[in-house]
Amino acid sequence: MFTSVLMIEKPLTSTDVEFVTTLHGDETVAFIVLMQPRGDQADLLLRAIDDVAMGELKEAAREGEEPEGKEARQPAELALEHSLAALRATGSEAVGQVVEDHPLDRMKAVVEESGADEVIVLTAPHYVEEFFHRDWASRARHRVGVPVLKLFAHSE
């Protein structure tokens, strides 16, 4: 069985689920989902710049209203449960956890503990971080020891 560590920052949409579950054709895939809630590592200014770059001005203005830190834990847990249920509904195995502190360290540990074959980072575009190679996928490529695939999350 092929094992993928899947890093997400919001609930998976049906399009996301179809995308990640069909990446390897008919091969059975087990997912270990790491849900990264919003927090100190996701800078408010950078998120607002990304919103503006994508033409989402209303989103940029509302960035300060989004829960962060401890207040983001419960929405992250709900997003994780939704995502795990959606993956399992396709017949995939799926387990997961909310990761708040040192997400790249946790990702590396999960890859090592599980013997994962790959890491998939599924996020919204983060143009500033990507330009400077500070996004999750760029940083993970130098740390986890398995291939890292970056995919852009869909909205429904």
C-alpha positions as protocol buffer text, in pm:
chain_id: "A"
residue {
  index: 1
  type: MET
  ca { x: 0 y: 0 z: 0 }
}
residue {
  index: 2
  type: PHE
  ca { x: 121 y: 349 z: -89 }
}
residue {
  index: 3
  type: THR
  ca { x: 130 y: 595 z: 204 }
}
residue {
  index: 4
  type: SER
  ca { x: 94 y: 972 z: 159 }
}
residue {
  index: 5
  type: VAL
  ca { x: 135 y: 1234 z: 428 }
}
residue {
  index: 6
  type: LEU
  ca { x: -109 y: 1507 z: 335 }
}
residue {
  index: 7
  type: MET
  ca { x: -56 y: 1857 z: 483 }
}
residue {
  index: 8
  type: ILE
  ca { x: -367 y: 2075 z: 462 }
}
residue {
  index: 9
  type: GLU
  ca { x: -476 y: 2411 z: 604 }
}
residue {
  index: 10
  type: LYS
  ca { x: -850 y: 2396 z: 533 }
}
residue {
  index: 11
  type: PRO
  ca { x: -1110 y: 2120 z: 484 }
}
residue {
  index: 12
  type: LEU
  ca { x: -1073 y: 1916 z: 168 }
}
residue {
  index: 13
  type: THR
  ca { x: -1329 y: 1991 z: -102 }
}
residue {
  index: 14
  type: SER
  ca { x: -1478 y: 1711 z: -311 }
}
residue {
  index: 15
  type: THR
  ca { x: -1246 y: 1819 z: -595 }
}
residue {
  index: 16
  type: ASP
  ca { x: -943 y: 1798 z: -364 }
}
residue {
  index: 17
  type: VAL
  ca { x: -1045 y: 1451 z: -247 }
}
residue {
  index: 18
  type: GLU
  ca { x: -1088 y: 1327 z: -603 }
}
residue {
  index: 19
  type: PHE
  ca { x: -755 y: 1482 z: -701 }
}
residue {
  index: 20
  type: VAL
  ca { x: -545 y: 1327 z: -423 }
}
residue {
  index: 21
  type: THR
  ca { x: -717 y: 988 z: -431 }
}
residue {
  index: 22
  type: THR
  ca { x: -662 y: 944 z: -804 }
}
residue {
  index: 23
  type: LEU
  ca { x: -299 y: 1059 z: -824 }
}
residue {
  index: 24
  type: HIS
  ca { x: -171 y: 702 z: -823 }
}
residue {
  index: 25
  type: GLY
  ca { x: -428 y: 542 z: -1049 }
}
residue {
  index: 26
  type: ASP
  ca { x: -575 y: 223 z: -907 }
}
residue {
  index: 27
  type: GLU
  ca { x: -311 y: 182 z: -638 }
}
residue {
  index: 28
  type: THR
  ca { x: -451 y: 174 z: -285 }
}
residue {
  index: 29
  type: VAL
  ca { x: -339 y: 480 z: -87 }
}
residue {
  index: 30
  type: ALA
  ca { x: -337 y: 537 z: 287 }
}
residue {
  index: 31
  type: PHE
  ca { x: -339 y: 900 z: 399 }
}
residue {
  index: 32
  type: ILE
  ca { x: -195 y: 1053 z: 712 }
}
residue {
  index: 33
  type: VAL
  ca { x: -347 y: 1399 z: 721 }
}
residue {
  index: 34
  type: LEU
  ca { x: -175 y: 1681 z: 907 }
}
residue {
  index: 35
  type: MET
  ca { x: -407 y: 1976 z: 959 }
}
residue {
  index: 36
  type: GLN
  ca { x: -224 y: 2304 z: 1013 }
}
residue {
  index: 37
  type: PRO
  ca { x: -454 y: 2557 z: 1183 }
}
residue {
  index: 38
  type: ARG
  ca { x: -399 y: 2925 z: 1140 }
}
residue {
  index: 39
  type: GLY
  ca { x: -154 y: 3060 z: 1390 }
}
residue {
  index: 40
  type: ASP
  ca { x: 155 y: 3268 z: 1448 }
}
residue {
  index: 41
  type: GLN
  ca { x: 347 y: 3103 z: 1163 }
}
residue {
  index: 42
  type: ALA
  ca { x: 90 y: 3228 z: 910 }
}
residue {
  index: 43
  type: ASP
  ca { x: 158 y: 3601 z: 909 }
}
residue {
  index: 44
  type: LEU
  ca { x: -147 y: 3823 z: 870 }
}
residue {
  index: 45
  type: LEU
  ca { x: 26 y: 4062 z: 629 }
}
residue {
  index: 46
  type: LEU
  ca { x: 145 y: 3782 z: 401 }
}
residue {
  index: 47
  type: ARG
  ca { x: -204 y: 3632 z: 390 }
}
residue {
  index: 48
  type: ALA
  ca { x: -350 y: 3971 z: 300 }
}
residue {
  index: 49
  type: ILE
  ca { x: -91 y: 4020 z: 24 }
}
residue {
  index: 50
  type: ASP
  ca { x: -178 y: 3676 z: -116 }
}
residue {
  index: 51
  type: ASP
  ca { x: -548 y: 3769 z: -113 }
}
residue {
  index: 52
  type: VAL
  ca { x: -478 y: 4093 z: -300 }
}
residue {
  index: 53
  type: ALA
  ca { x: -256 y: 3911 z: -552 }
}
residue {
  index: 54
  type: MET
  ca { x: -541 y: 3671 z: -625 }
}
residue {
  index: 55
  type: GLY
  ca { x: -787 y: 3958 z: -665 }
}
residue {
  index: 56
  type: GLU
  ca { x: -975 y: 3870 z: -347 }
}
residue {
  index: 57
  type: LEU
  ca { x: -989 y: 4215 z: -193 }
}
residue {
  index: 58
  type: LYS
  ca { x: -1281 y: 4132 z: 38 }
}
residue {
  index: 59
  type: GLU
  ca { x: -1086 y: 3838 z: 177 }
}
residue {
  index: 60
  type: ALA
  ca { x: -784 y: 4061 z: 240 }
}
residue {
  index: 61
  type: ALA
  ca { x: -999 y: 4302 z: 441 }
}
residue {
  index: 62
  type: ARG
  ca { x: -1137 y: 4015 z: 653 }
}
residue {
  index: 63
  type: GLU
  ca { x: -805 y: 3848 z: 736 }
}
residue {
  index: 64
  type: GLY
  ca { x: -801 y: 4000 z: 1085 }
}
residue {
  index: 65
  type: GLU
  ca { x: -1140 y: 3845 z: 1164 }
}
residue {
  index: 66
  type: GLU
  ca { x: -1021 y: 3486 z: 1118 }
}
residue {
  index: 67
  type: PRO
  ca { x: -955 y: 3288 z: 1438 }
}
residue {
  index: 68
  type: GLU
  ca { x: -589 y: 3226 z: 1513 }
}
residue {
  index: 69
  type: GLY
  ca { x: -384 y: 3046 z: 1773 }
}
residue {
  index: 70
  type: LYS
  ca { x: -591 y: 2860 z: 2035 }
}
residue {
  index: 71
  type: GLU
  ca { x: -918 y: 2987 z: 1887 }
}
residue {
  index: 72
  type: ALA
  ca { x: -830 y: 2815 z: 1559 }
}
residue {
  index: 73
  type: ARG
  ca { x: -797 y: 2470 z: 1722 }
}
residue {
  index: 74
  type: GLN
  ca { x: -1165 y: 2373 z: 1720 }
}
residue {
  index: 75
  type: PRO
  ca { x: -1227 y: 2479 z: 1356 }
}
residue {
  index: 76
  type: ALA
  ca { x: -911 y: 2287 z: 1261 }
}
residue {
  index: 77
  type: GLU
  ca { x: -1035 y: 1972 z: 1437 }
}
residue {
  index: 78
  type: LEU
  ca { x: -1369 y: 1998 z: 1256 }
}
residue {
  index: 79
  type: ALA
  ca { x: -1191 y: 2052 z: 923 }
}
residue {
  index: 80
  type: LEU
  ca { x: -972 y: 1749 z: 988 }
}
residue {
  index: 81
  type: GLU
  ca { x: -1269 y: 1525 z: 1073 }
}
residue {
  index: 82
  type: HIS
  ca { x: -1453 y: 1640 z: 760 }
}
residue {
  index: 83
  type: SER
  ca { x: -1145 y: 1571 z: 546 }
}
residue {
  index: 84
  type: LEU
  ca { x: -1082 y: 1227 z: 696 }
}
residue {
  index: 85
  type: ALA
  ca { x: -1446 y: 1127 z: 642 }
}
residue {
  index: 86
  type: ALA
  ca { x: -1431 y: 1243 z: 279 }
}
residue {
  index: 87
  type: LEU
  ca { x: -1112 y: 1043 z: 214 }
}
residue {
  index: 88
  type: ARG
  ca { x: -1256 y: 732 z: 382 }
}
residue {
  index: 89
  type: ALA
  ca { x: -1573 y: 762 z: 174 }
}
residue {
  index: 90
  type: THR
  ca { x: -1359 y: 691 z: -135 }
}
residue {
  index: 91
  type: GLY
  ca { x: -1231 y: 369 z: 19 }
}
residue {
  index: 92
  type: SER
  ca { x: -895 y: 514 z: 124 }
}
residue {
  index: 93
  type: GLU
  ca { x: -749 y: 462 z: 467 }
}
residue {
  index: 94
  type: ALA
  ca { x: -713 y: 794 z: 648 }
}
residue {
  index: 95
  type: VAL
  ca { x: -593 y: 903 z: 989 }
}
residue {
  index: 96
  type: GLY
  ca { x: -482 y: 1246 z: 1098 }
}
residue {
  index: 97
  type: GLN
  ca { x: -396 y: 1504 z: 1356 }
}
residue {
  index: 98
  type: VAL
  ca { x: -398 y: 1876 z: 1411 }
}
residue {
  index: 99
  type: VAL
  ca { x: -43 y: 2009 z: 1418 }
}
residue {
  index: 100
  type: GLU
  ca { x: 15 y: 2343 z: 1586 }
}
residue {
  index: 101
  type: ASP
  ca { x: 378 y: 2352 z: 1699 }
}
residue {
  index: 102
  type: HIS
  ca { x: 671 y: 2292 z: 1466 }
}
residue {
  index: 103
  type: PRO
  ca { x: 470 y: 2149 z: 1175 }
}
residue {
  index: 104
  type: LEU
  ca { x: 773 y: 2062 z: 962 }
}
residue {
  index: 105
  type: ASP
  ca { x: 932 y: 1872 z: 1250 }
}
residue {
  index: 106
  type: ARG
  ca { x: 606 y: 1683 z: 1300 }
}
residue {
  index: 107
  type: MET
  ca { x: 580 y: 1614 z: 927 }
}
residue {
  index: 108
  type: LYS
  ca { x: 932 y: 1470 z: 923 }
}
residue {
  index: 109
  type: ALA
  ca { x: 857 y: 1253 z: 1227 }
}
residue {
  index: 110
  type: VAL
  ca { x: 534 y: 1122 z: 1072 }
}
residue {
  index: 111
  type: VAL
  ca { x: 716 y: 1036 z: 748 }
}
residue {
  index: 112
  type: GLU
  ca { x: 982 y: 847 z: 944 }
}
residue {
  index: 113
  type: GLU
  ca { x: 736 y: 672 z: 1180 }
}
residue {
  index: 114
  type: SER
  ca { x: 500 y: 562 z: 902 }
}
residue {
  index: 115
  type: GLY
  ca { x: 753 y: 489 z: 629 }
}
residue {
  index: 116
  type: ALA
  ca { x: 552 y: 720 z: 405 }
}
residue {
  index: 117
  type: ASP
  ca { x: 625 y: 720 z: 33 }
}
residue {
  index: 118
  type: GLU
  ca { x: 552 y: 1088 z: -29 }
}
residue {
  index: 119
  type: VAL
  ca { x: 431 y: 1415 z: 114 }
}
residue {
  index: 120
  type: ILE
  ca { x: 152 y: 1613 z: -51 }
}
residue {
  index: 121
  type: VAL
  ca { x: 118 y: 1977 z: 51 }
}
residue {
  index: 122
  type: LEU
  ca { x: -229 y: 2096 z: -45 }
}
residue {
  index: 123
  type: THR
  ca { x: -269 y: 2469 z: 17 }
}
residue {
  index: 124
  type: ALA
  ca { x: -401 y: 2788 z: -130 }
}
residue {
  index: 125
  type: PRO
  ca { x: -140 y: 2982 z: -327 }
}
residue {
  index: 126
  type: HIS
  ca { x: 96 y: 3178 z: -104 }
}
residue {
  index: 127
  type: TYR
  ca { x: 278 y: 3392 z: -358 }
}
residue {
  index: 128
  type: VAL
  ca { x: 515 y: 3581 z: -129 }
}
residue {
  index: 129
  type: GLU
  ca { x: 626 y: 3268 z: 55 }
}
residue {
  index: 130
  type: GLU
  ca { x: 660 y: 3073 z: -270 }
}
residue {
  index: 131
  type: PHE
  ca { x: 869 y: 3345 z: -429 }
}
residue {
  index: 132
  type: PHE
  ca { x: 1118 y: 3323 z: -142 }
}
residue {
  index: 133
  type: HIS
  ca { x: 1083 y: 2942 z: -116 }
}
residue {
  index: 134
  type: ARG
  ca { x: 946 y: 2972 z: 237 }
}
residue {
  index: 135
  type: ASP
  ca { x: 621 y: 2783 z: 165 }
}
residue {
  index: 136
  type: TRP
  ca { x: 554 y: 2442 z: 326 }
}
residue {
  index: 137
  type: ALA
  ca { x: 646 y: 2239 z: 18 }
}
residue {
  index: 138
  type: SER
  ca { x: 976 y: 2418 z: -47 }
}
residue {
  index: 139
  type: ARG
  ca { x: 1084 y: 2383 z: 314 }
}
residue {
  index: 140
  type: ALA
  ca { x: 966 y: 2021 z: 340 }
}
residue {
  index: 141
  type: ARG
  ca { x: 1169 y: 1916 z: 35 }
}
residue {
  index: 142
  type: HIS
  ca { x: 1487 y: 1977 z: 231 }
}
residue {
  index: 143
  type: ARG
  ca { x: 1374 y: 1796 z: 545 }
}
residue {
  index: 144
  type: VAL
  ca { x: 1152 y: 1493 z: 498 }
}
residue {
  index: 145
  type: GLY
  ca { x: 1358 y: 1258 z: 277 }
}
residue {
  index: 146
  type: VAL
  ca { x: 1073 y: 1158 z: 42 }
}
residue {
  index: 147
  type: PRO
  ca { x: 927 y: 1328 z: -267 }
}
residue {
  index: 148
  type: VAL
  ca { x: 714 y: 1634 z: -190 }
}
residue {
  index: 149
  type: LEU
  ca { x: 430 y: 1728 z: -421 }
}
residue {
  index: 150
  type: LYS
  ca { x: 270 y: 2072 z: -401 }
}
residue {
  index: 151
  type: LEU
  ca { x: -92 y: 2104 z: -510 }
}
residue {
  index: 152
  type: PHE
  ca { x: -325 y: 2399 z: -493 }
}
residue {
  index: 153
  type: ALA
  ca { x: -644 y: 2348 z: -296 }
}
residue {
  index: 154
  type: HIS
  ca { x: -980 y: 2409 z: -462 }
}
residue {
  index: 155
  type: SER
  ca { x: -1269 y: 2616 z: -336 }
}
residue {
  index: 156
  type: GLU
  ca { x: -1633 y: 2511 z: -346 }
}
